[in-house]
Coordinates of C-alpha atoms in Angstrom, one line a residue:
M4 CA 0.0 0.0 0.0
K5 CA 1.3 3.4 -1.0
G6 CA 1.3 6.1 1.7
L7 CA 2.9 9.4 2.6
Y8 CA 5.5 9.6 5.4
W9 CA 7.6 12.2 7.1
Q10 CA 11.3 11.1 7.0
Q11 CA 13.4 12.1 10.0
T12 CA 16.6 13.9 9.0
S13 CA 19.6 15.0 10.9
S14 CA 18.7 18.6 10.4
A15 CA 15.9 19.9 12.6
E16 CA 15.2 22.7 10.0
E17 CA 14.7 20.3 7.1
T18 CA 11.3 18.8 6.4
K19 CA 11.1 15.8 4.1
F20 CA 8.0 13.9 3.0
V21 CA 8.2 10.8 0.9
F22 CA 5.8 8.3 -0.7
L23 CA 6.5 4.7 0.4
E24 CA 5.1 1.4 -0.8
K25 CA 4.3 -1.1 2.0
D26 CA 4.2 -4.7 1.0
N27 CA 1.8 -6.1 3.6
L28 CA -1.3 -4.8 5.3
A29 CA -1.5 -5.1 9.1
V30 CA -3.2 -8.3 10.4
L31 CA -6.9 -7.8 11.1
K32 CA -7.2 -8.4 14.8
D33 CA -10.4 -9.2 16.7
N34 CA -11.3 -5.6 17.6
C35 CA -10.2 -4.0 14.4
V36 CA -11.8 -3.0 11.1
K37 CA -10.4 -2.8 7.6
V38 CA -11.3 0.5 6.0
Q39 CA -11.1 1.7 2.4
V40 CA -10.0 5.3 2.8
K41 CA -12.0 7.9 0.7
A42 CA -10.7 11.1 2.2
C43 CA -7.8 12.2 4.5
G44 CA -7.1 15.4 6.3
L45 CA -3.6 16.9 6.6
T46 CA -2.3 18.2 9.9
S47 CA 1.2 19.2 10.9
I48 CA 3.3 16.6 12.7
D49 CA 4.3 17.6 16.2
T50 CA 7.8 16.2 16.1
K51 CA 8.6 17.5 19.6
L52 CA 5.7 15.7 21.2
L53 CA 6.5 12.5 19.4
S54 CA 10.1 12.8 20.7
E55 CA 9.0 13.4 24.3
I56 CA 6.6 10.5 24.4
K57 CA 9.2 8.2 22.7
M58 CA 7.1 7.6 19.6
E59 CA 9.6 8.8 17.0
K60 CA 10.1 6.6 14.0
E61 CA 12.4 6.8 11.0
F62 CA 9.3 7.2 8.8
Q63 CA 6.4 8.9 10.6
P64 CA 2.9 8.3 8.9
V65 CA 1.2 11.3 7.6
G66 CA -2.6 11.9 7.6
R67 CA -4.5 10.9 10.7
E68 CA -8.0 12.1 10.0
I69 CA -9.7 9.6 7.8
A70 CA -13.1 8.8 6.3
G71 CA -14.0 5.7 4.3
V72 CA -16.0 2.5 4.0
V73 CA -15.7 -0.6 6.2
L74 CA -14.5 -3.6 4.1
E75 CA -14.1 -6.2 6.8
I76 CA -14.5 -6.5 10.6
G77 CA -12.7 -8.5 13.3
K78 CA -14.5 -11.2 15.3
K79 CA -15.2 -9.0 18.3
V80 CA -16.2 -5.8 16.5
S81 CA -19.6 -4.7 17.8
F82 CA -20.0 -1.1 16.5
F83 CA -19.7 -1.6 12.7
Q84 CA -20.6 -3.8 9.8
P85 CA -19.1 -4.1 6.3
H86 CA -20.2 -1.2 4.0
D87 CA -20.7 1.2 6.9
E88 CA -19.3 4.7 6.3
V89 CA -17.0 5.8 9.1
V90 CA -14.7 8.7 10.1
G91 CA -12.1 8.9 12.8
I92 CA -8.6 9.9 13.9
L93 CA -5.7 7.5 13.8
P94 CA -3.8 7.2 17.1
L95 CA -0.3 8.7 17.5
D96 CA 1.3 5.3 17.4
S97 CA -0.3 4.2 14.1
E98 CA 2.1 2.5 11.8
E99 CA -0.1 3.3 8.7
S100 CA -0.5 6.5 6.8
G101 CA -4.1 7.7 6.4
L102 CA -3.3 8.2 2.7
C103 CA -3.0 4.5 2.2
E104 CA -5.9 3.1 0.1
V105 CA -6.8 0.5 2.7
I106 CA -5.9 0.6 6.5
V107 CA -6.6 -1.5 9.6
I108 CA -7.7 0.4 12.7
H109 CA -9.2 -0.4 16.1
E110 CA -13.0 0.2 16.2
H111 CA -12.7 2.6 19.2
Y112 CA -11.0 5.2 17.0
L113 CA -14.0 5.4 14.6
V114 CA -17.6 6.6 14.6
H115 CA -20.3 6.4 11.9
K116 CA -20.2 9.2 9.3
P117 CA -23.6 10.7 8.7
E118 CA -25.0 10.0 5.2
K119 CA -25.5 13.6 4.2
V120 CA -21.9 14.6 5.1
S121 CA -19.2 14.2 2.5
G122 CA -15.8 12.6 3.3
P123 CA -13.8 15.8 2.8
E124 CA -16.2 17.7 5.1
A125 CA -15.9 15.0 7.7
V126 CA -12.1 14.8 7.8
G127 CA -11.9 18.6 7.6
T128 CA -13.9 19.0 10.7
I129 CA -13.3 16.1 13.1
R130 CA -9.9 17.1 14.5
D131 CA -10.7 20.8 15.0
G132 CA -14.1 19.8 16.4
V133 CA -12.3 17.7 19.1
R134 CA -10.0 20.6 19.8
A135 CA -12.9 23.0 20.2
Y136 CA -14.8 20.7 22.5
T137 CA -11.7 20.1 24.6
A138 CA -11.1 23.8 24.9
L139 CA -14.7 25.0 25.4
H140 CA -16.3 22.1 27.3
Y141 CA -13.6 20.4 29.3
L142 CA -10.9 23.0 29.9
S143 CA -13.5 25.7 30.3
Y144 CA -17.3 25.8 30.3
V145 CA -18.9 27.9 27.6
S146 CA -22.5 28.8 28.3
P147 CA -25.1 31.5 27.4
E148 CA -24.1 35.1 28.3
K149 CA -20.4 34.4 28.7
T150 CA -17.9 36.3 26.6
V151 CA -15.4 34.3 24.6
L152 CA -12.3 35.7 22.9
I153 CA -11.0 33.5 20.1
M154 CA -7.7 34.5 18.6
D155 CA -7.1 34.0 14.9
G156 CA -10.8 33.1 14.4
A157 CA -10.3 32.8 10.6
S158 CA -8.2 29.7 10.9
P159 CA -9.8 26.2 10.4
F160 CA -9.7 25.6 14.2
G161 CA -10.8 29.2 15.1
T162 CA -13.8 28.9 12.7
I163 CA -15.1 25.7 14.4
A164 CA -14.5 27.1 17.9
I165 CA -16.5 30.3 17.0
Q166 CA -19.4 28.2 15.7
L167 CA -19.4 26.0 18.9
A168 CA -19.3 29.0 21.2
Q169 CA -22.1 30.8 19.4
H170 CA -24.2 27.6 19.3
R171 CA -23.9 27.6 23.1
G172 CA -25.2 31.1 23.3
A173 CA -21.9 32.9 24.1
K174 CA -20.9 36.3 23.0
V175 CA -17.8 36.0 20.7
I176 CA -15.0 38.4 20.0
S177 CA -12.3 37.4 17.5
T178 CA -9.0 38.7 16.2
V179 CA -7.8 38.5 12.6
F180 CA -4.5 39.3 10.9
S181 CA -5.7 40.3 7.3
L182 CA -8.6 41.8 5.4
E183 CA -9.3 38.5 3.8
D184 CA -9.6 36.8 7.2
K185 CA -12.0 39.6 8.3
Q186 CA -14.2 39.1 5.3
H187 CA -14.3 35.4 5.9
L188 CA -15.5 35.9 9.5
E189 CA -18.1 38.5 8.5
K190 CA -19.7 36.0 6.1
L191 CA -19.6 33.2 8.7
L192 CA -21.8 34.5 11.6
P193 CA -22.4 37.8 13.3
L194 CA -19.8 38.3 16.0
A195 CA -19.8 40.8 18.8
R196 CA -16.6 42.3 17.5
I197 CA -13.8 41.5 15.0
I198 CA -10.5 43.0 15.9
D199 CA -8.1 43.4 12.9
E200 CA -4.5 43.4 14.3
S201 CA -2.8 43.6 10.9
N202 CA -2.6 47.4 10.7
G203 CA -1.9 48.1 14.4
K204 CA -4.8 50.6 14.6
Y205 CA -6.7 48.6 17.3
D206 CA -5.5 47.8 20.7
L207 CA -6.6 44.3 21.8
T208 CA -6.9 45.1 25.5
E209 CA -8.7 48.4 25.0
S210 CA -11.2 46.9 22.4
C211 CA -12.1 43.9 24.6
L212 CA -12.5 45.9 27.8
E213 CA -14.7 48.4 25.9
E214 CA -16.8 45.5 24.5
T215 CA -17.3 44.0 28.0
G216 CA -17.9 47.3 29.9
G217 CA -14.5 46.9 31.6
L218 CA -15.4 43.5 33.2
G219 CA -13.1 41.4 31.1
V220 CA -13.5 38.2 29.1
D221 CA -14.8 35.0 30.6
I222 CA -12.9 32.6 28.3
I223 CA -9.8 33.3 26.2
L224 CA -8.7 30.8 23.6
D225 CA -5.3 31.9 22.2
A226 CA -3.4 31.0 19.0
G227 CA 0.0 31.4 20.7
V228 CA 1.2 34.3 22.8
R229 CA 4.3 36.6 22.9
L230 CA 6.5 35.8 25.9
Y231 CA 9.0 38.6 25.4
S232 CA 9.1 42.2 24.1
K233 CA 8.5 42.7 20.3
E234 CA 12.2 43.4 19.7
N235 CA 13.1 39.9 20.8
E236 CA 10.5 38.1 18.7
T237 CA 10.2 37.0 15.1
T238 CA 7.9 39.0 12.7
S239 CA 5.1 36.4 12.9
Q240 CA 5.2 36.4 16.7
Q241 CA 5.1 40.2 16.9
L242 CA 1.4 40.0 15.9
L243 CA 0.6 37.8 18.8
P244 CA -0.7 39.3 22.1
H245 CA 1.7 39.5 25.0
K246 CA 0.9 37.2 28.0
H247 CA 0.4 40.3 30.2
D248 CA -2.4 41.5 27.8
I249 CA -4.1 38.1 28.1
I250 CA -4.1 38.2 31.9
T251 CA -5.3 41.8 31.9
L252 CA -8.2 40.8 29.7
L253 CA -9.4 37.9 32.0
S254 CA -12.6 38.5 34.0
A255 CA -12.9 37.4 37.6
G256 CA -13.1 33.6 37.6
G257 CA -12.0 33.6 33.9
H258 CA -10.4 30.8 32.0
W259 CA -7.4 31.1 29.7
V260 CA -7.0 28.1 27.4
T261 CA -3.5 28.4 25.7
T262 CA -1.9 26.6 22.8
E263 CA 1.5 28.0 23.8
E264 CA 3.4 24.9 25.0
N265 CA 6.4 27.0 26.2
L266 CA 4.4 29.4 28.3
Q267 CA 6.3 30.9 31.2
L268 CA 4.6 33.0 33.9
D269 CA 6.4 35.2 36.3
P270 CA 5.4 35.7 40.0
P271 CA 3.5 38.9 39.3
D272 CA 1.5 37.1 36.6
I273 CA 0.7 34.3 39.0
R274 CA -0.4 36.9 41.6
C275 CA -2.7 38.6 39.2
L276 CA -4.3 35.3 38.2
F277 CA -4.7 34.4 41.9
L278 CA -6.4 37.8 42.7
K279 CA -8.8 37.2 39.8
G280 CA -9.4 33.5 40.7
A281 CA -8.6 32.7 37.1
T282 CA -7.3 29.5 35.6
V283 CA -4.8 28.6 32.9
S284 CA -5.2 25.4 30.9
F285 CA -3.1 23.9 28.1
L286 CA -4.8 22.7 25.0
N287 CA -3.4 19.3 23.9
E288 CA -6.2 17.2 22.3
E289 CA -3.8 14.2 22.0
V290 CA -4.5 13.4 25.7
W291 CA -7.7 11.7 24.6
N292 CA -5.7 9.0 22.7
L293 CA -2.8 8.7 25.1
S294 CA -5.0 7.0 27.7
N295 CA -8.0 4.6 27.5
L296 CA -9.5 6.1 30.7
K297 CA -11.8 8.5 28.8
Q298 CA -12.4 6.5 25.6
G299 CA -16.2 6.7 26.0
K300 CA -16.1 10.5 26.3
Y301 CA -13.8 10.8 23.3
L302 CA -16.2 8.7 21.1
C303 CA -19.1 10.9 22.4
I304 CA -17.2 14.0 21.2
L305 CA -16.5 12.5 17.8
E306 CA -20.2 11.6 17.4
D307 CA -21.4 15.0 18.5
V308 CA -19.0 16.8 16.1
M309 CA -20.4 14.7 13.2
E310 CA -24.0 15.4 14.4
K311 CA -23.3 19.2 14.4
L312 CA -21.6 19.0 11.0
S313 CA -24.6 17.1 9.6
S314 CA -27.1 19.6 11.0
G315 CA -25.2 22.6 9.6
I316 CA -24.0 24.0 13.0
F317 CA -20.3 23.3 12.0
R318 CA -19.2 24.7 8.6
P319 CA -15.5 23.9 8.1
Y320 CA -13.0 26.3 6.5
L321 CA -11.9 23.9 3.7
D322 CA -9.7 24.3 0.6
E323 CA -10.7 22.4 -2.5
P324 CA -9.9 18.6 -2.0
I325 CA -6.7 17.6 -3.8
P326 CA -5.7 14.3 -5.4
L327 CA -3.1 12.0 -3.8
Y328 CA -0.2 13.1 -6.1
E329 CA -0.4 16.6 -4.7
A330 CA -0.4 15.5 -1.1
K331 CA 3.3 15.9 -0.6
V332 CA 3.4 19.5 -1.7
A333 CA 0.3 20.3 0.4
M334 CA 1.8 18.6 3.5
E335 CA 5.0 20.7 3.2
M336 CA 2.8 23.8 3.2
V337 CA 0.8 22.5 6.2
Q338 CA 4.0 21.7 8.2
K339 CA 5.4 25.2 7.6
N340 CA 2.1 26.7 8.6
Q341 CA 1.6 28.3 5.2
A342 CA -1.9 26.9 4.5
R343 CA -4.8 29.1 5.8
K344 CA -7.5 26.7 4.8
K345 CA -7.8 23.0 5.9
Q346 CA -6.1 20.8 3.4
V347 CA -7.9 17.6 2.5
V348 CA -6.9 14.7 0.1
Q349 CA -9.6 12.9 -1.8
L350 CA -8.7 9.3 -2.7

């Protein structure tokens, strides 16, 4: 089976993706299903995480969000039958690329795909849906009348997070970094405020405090933060809010959900959070698959994401599906964070 893999090189700067032909398909175990892949979503590979949890391989499989049709089931499989349409996320330790024509996967990583949802839509939504649920339902609790600030709302993840927060009745503020992003959000849903940070005209702290009457924001979902002064950061990081601005924006009892894995807080920052009774949580959606303890909740999230996609609550920010032969170039763009829309391969 032909699949796409990331090849580990001696240089940390170099990113190399290669197509490899595998001779044999994995053995179909009792609790596994054989799936013919119809669509696969592309997501950047977190090489640092793989290294830290000792899951590095010479050739790392690419493409973990998959949708397809069940061809064969193991003896103890209870959730699926042959010809069922399914969607899911391959685990971190998967040996197979989601871009293979046929794969074998444990049934607990899959859910049924609604009939009215296409394969590209399903794989383009499922991972960002899990991230949004983790951030807004488990690390914080979004509910009516709460104010939510979602950074970089025009990203594929930001788009789904906004839709989930608004569905729960929250008041949503979002930031964008270009006119094109702003136009995308204006077409999406009516937001309380869109703050364009590309031209430097709007102050994030001032705008959010004005919108909330000086009370602050209940939930902040960042897209990275600036840890140091602008002079010491790269050009792309200079557009990010400083960690002090985030803490200033939090309301009493507020929740800050961060994607910044290297976040460092100084004693004055901690003191300010204590006085507000605020919390900081780290968004790492991989925890669902790193332990079987919450497998039931994880499957409920996957099913709920698909139900919301089927009912039109979720509308993913997708690029046009691409053929398999273009996957290598697309994955290089995704890994370098150069693709604004979600990249999906249709097999």
